[in-house]
mmCIF file of C-alpha atoms in Angstrom:
data_model
loop_
_atom_site.group_PDB
_atom_site.id
_atom_site.type_symbol
_atom_site.label_atom_id
_atom_site.label_comp_id
_atom_site.label_asym_id
_atom_site.label_seq_id
_atom_site.Cartn_x
_atom_site.Cartn_y
_atom_site.Cartn_z
ATOM 1 C CA MET A 66 -19.109 -62.075 40.067
ATOM 2 C CA THR A 67 -15.557 -61.538 39.081
ATOM 3 C CA GLU A 68 -13.406 -58.763 40.398
ATOM 4 C CA GLU A 69 -13.532 -57.019 37.018
ATOM 5 C CA GLU A 70 -17.337 -57.042 36.977
ATOM 6 C CA ILE A 71 -17.443 -55.601 40.489
ATOM 7 C CA LEU A 72 -15.043 -52.793 39.508
ATOM 8 C CA ASN A 73 -17.115 -52.084 36.361
ATOM 9 C CA ASN A 74 -20.301 -51.899 38.467
ATOM 10 C CA ILE A 75 -18.636 -49.534 40.939
ATOM 11 C CA GLU A 76 -17.413 -47.321 38.076
ATOM 12 C CA LYS A 77 -20.870 -47.357 36.489
ATOM 13 C CA GLN A 78 -22.485 -46.347 39.808
ATOM 14 C CA LYS A 79 -20.020 -43.472 40.212
ATOM 15 C CA LYS A 80 -20.835 -42.191 36.703
ATOM 16 C CA GLU A 81 -24.582 -42.462 37.330
ATOM 17 C CA SER A 82 -24.171 -40.615 40.629
ATOM 18 C CA GLU A 83 -22.228 -37.800 38.934
ATOM 19 C CA CYS A 84 -24.843 -37.511 36.174
ATOM 20 C CA PHE A 85 -27.626 -37.380 38.765
ATOM 21 C CA LYS A 86 -25.843 -34.643 40.715
ATOM 22 C CA LYS A 87 -25.303 -32.575 37.545
ATOM 23 C CA GLY A 88 -28.952 -32.977 36.553
ATOM 24 C CA PHE A 89 -30.168 -32.115 40.030
ATOM 25 C CA LYS A 90 -28.026 -28.981 40.163
ATOM 26 C CA ALA A 91 -29.223 -27.893 36.702
ATOM 27 C CA GLY A 92 -32.832 -28.461 37.753
ATOM 28 C CA ALA A 93 -32.364 -26.460 40.942
ATOM 29 C CA GLU A 94 -30.784 -23.574 39.013
ATOM 30 C CA TYR A 95 -33.653 -23.627 36.486
ATOM 31 C CA LYS A 96 -36.198 -23.582 39.333
ATOM 32 C CA ASN A 97 -34.463 -20.584 40.912
ATOM 33 C CA ARG A 98 -34.475 -18.701 37.597
ATOM 34 C CA LEU A 99 -38.192 -19.402 37.111
ATOM 35 C CA GLU A 100 -39.022 -18.309 40.655
ATOM 36 C CA SER A 101 -37.092 -15.097 40.096
ATOM 37 C CA LYS A 102 -38.994 -14.429 36.867
ATOM 38 C CA VAL A 103 -42.337 -15.076 38.571
ATOM 39 C CA ASP A 104 -41.407 -12.706 41.394
ATOM 40 C CA LYS A 105 -40.524 -9.993 38.877
ATOM 41 C CA LEU A 106 -43.814 -10.458 37.007
ATOM 42 C CA GLU A 107 -45.762 -10.322 40.282
ATOM 43 C CA THR A 108 -44.052 -7.051 41.146
ATOM 44 C CA LEU A 109 -44.901 -5.657 37.696
ATOM 45 C CA LEU A 110 -48.516 -6.699 38.113
ATOM 46 C CA LEU A 111 -48.669 -4.941 41.465
ATOM 47 C CA GLU A 112 -47.229 -1.802 39.851
ATOM 48 C CA PHE A 113 -49.835 -1.852 37.083
ATOM 49 C CA THR A 114 -52.755 -2.501 39.372
ATOM 50 C CA GLY A 115 -51.809 0.479 41.509
ATOM 51 C CA TYR A 116 -51.144 -1.549 44.632
ATOM 52 C CA GLY A 117 -49.423 1.452 46.102
ATOM 53 C CA ASP A 118 -46.780 4.058 45.402
ATOM 54 C CA GLU A 119 -44.241 2.155 47.468
ATOM 55 C CA TRP A 120 -44.156 -0.489 44.698
ATOM 56 C CA LEU A 121 -43.409 1.978 41.916
ATOM 57 C CA LEU A 122 -39.872 2.713 40.851
ATOM 58 C CA SER A 123 -38.988 6.304 41.581
ATOM 59 C CA LYS A 124 -37.663 8.640 38.895
ATOM 60 C CA ALA A 125 -34.256 8.718 40.614
ATOM 61 C CA LYS A 126 -34.117 4.904 40.702
ATOM 62 C CA LEU A 127 -35.022 4.709 37.001
ATOM 63 C CA LYS A 128 -32.283 7.207 36.116
ATOM 64 C CA LYS A 129 -29.701 5.104 37.972
ATOM 65 C CA THR A 130 -30.750 1.917 36.160
ATOM 66 C CA ASN A 131 -28.749 0.904 33.097
ATOM 67 C CA ARG A 132 -30.321 0.601 29.659
ATOM 68 C CA GLU A 133 -30.324 -3.192 29.573
ATOM 69 C CA VAL A 134 -32.357 -3.420 32.780
ATOM 70 C CA LEU A 135 -34.730 -0.698 31.570
ATOM 71 C CA ALA A 136 -35.211 -2.502 28.260
ATOM 72 C CA ASP A 137 -35.999 -5.737 30.126
ATOM 73 C CA LEU A 138 -38.437 -3.839 32.332
ATOM 74 C CA VAL A 139 -40.281 -2.383 29.321
ATOM 75 C CA ILE A 140 -40.414 -5.764 27.559
ATOM 76 C CA ASN A 141 -41.772 -7.458 30.695
ATOM 77 C CA GLN A 142 -44.364 -4.710 31.120
ATOM 78 C CA ARG A 143 -45.495 -5.097 27.507
ATOM 79 C CA GLN A 144 -45.759 -8.863 27.932
ATOM 80 C CA LEU A 145 -47.809 -8.431 31.082
ATOM 81 C CA MET A 146 -50.103 -5.879 29.426
ATOM 82 C CA ARG A 147 -50.682 -8.224 26.473
ATOM 83 C CA GLU A 148 -51.559 -11.097 28.800
ATOM 84 C CA LEU A 149 -53.971 -8.940 30.769
ATOM 85 C CA TYR A 150 -55.501 -7.455 27.593
ATOM 86 C CA ASN A 151 -56.071 -10.898 26.076
ATOM 87 C CA LYS A 152 -58.095 -11.929 29.135
ATOM 88 C CA LEU A 153 -60.584 -9.092 28.681
ATOM 89 C CA ASP A 154 -63.955 -9.534 26.973
ATOM 90 C CA SER A 155 -64.452 -7.890 23.562
ATOM 91 C CA LYS A 156 -66.568 -4.964 24.851
ATOM 92 C CA THR A 157 -63.951 -4.041 27.439
ATOM 93 C CA LYS A 158 -61.187 -4.369 24.829
ATOM 94 C CA ILE A 159 -62.953 -1.847 22.577
ATOM 95 C CA GLU A 160 -63.449 0.617 25.451
ATOM 96 C CA LEU A 161 -59.837 0.269 26.558
ATOM 97 C CA LYS A 162 -58.608 0.726 22.983
ATOM 98 C CA LYS A 163 -60.562 3.993 22.716
ATOM 99 C CA ARG A 164 -59.121 5.255 26.014
ATOM 100 C CA VAL A 165 -55.568 4.402 24.971
ATOM 101 C CA GLU A 166 -55.994 6.007 21.547
ATOM 102 C CA SER A 167 -57.372 9.164 23.165
ATOM 103 C CA CYS A 168 -54.171 9.387 25.224
ATOM 104 C CA ILE A 169 -51.897 8.742 22.248
ATOM 105 C CA TRP A 170 -53.775 10.881 19.719
ATOM 106 C CA PRO A 171 -55.808 13.377 21.782
ATOM 107 C CA ILE A 172 -56.309 15.812 18.883
ATOM 108 C CA MET A 173 -58.020 13.192 16.729
ATOM 109 C CA HIS A 174 -60.420 12.279 19.525
ATOM 110 C CA ASN A 175 -61.215 15.902 20.413
ATOM 111 C CA GLU A 176 -62.415 16.528 16.850
ATOM 112 C CA ASP A 177 -65.009 13.719 17.037
#
């Protein structure tokens, strides 16, 4: 091997090392973001299943939260509800739909 080839190989190895480090860091950041999202969804699930009042956000805490965070919270809750609803059997879906409609439109269901 000539000196030029050796220098080219060393330069190539340095570039590959830098690319690997960048990719590894990006992968680690992505993993952290996914773990954070999973943790948030687990907390939401615990809130919906009534795990306990200590998991629920208090009214004071909700008032202190900015609109962007509240909007994200509502969107995540809707997503979670859809996922849970889609896992139900058809009979349970119909019963749940009736219960929800009776809460939203109580007058219409009292007339029946």
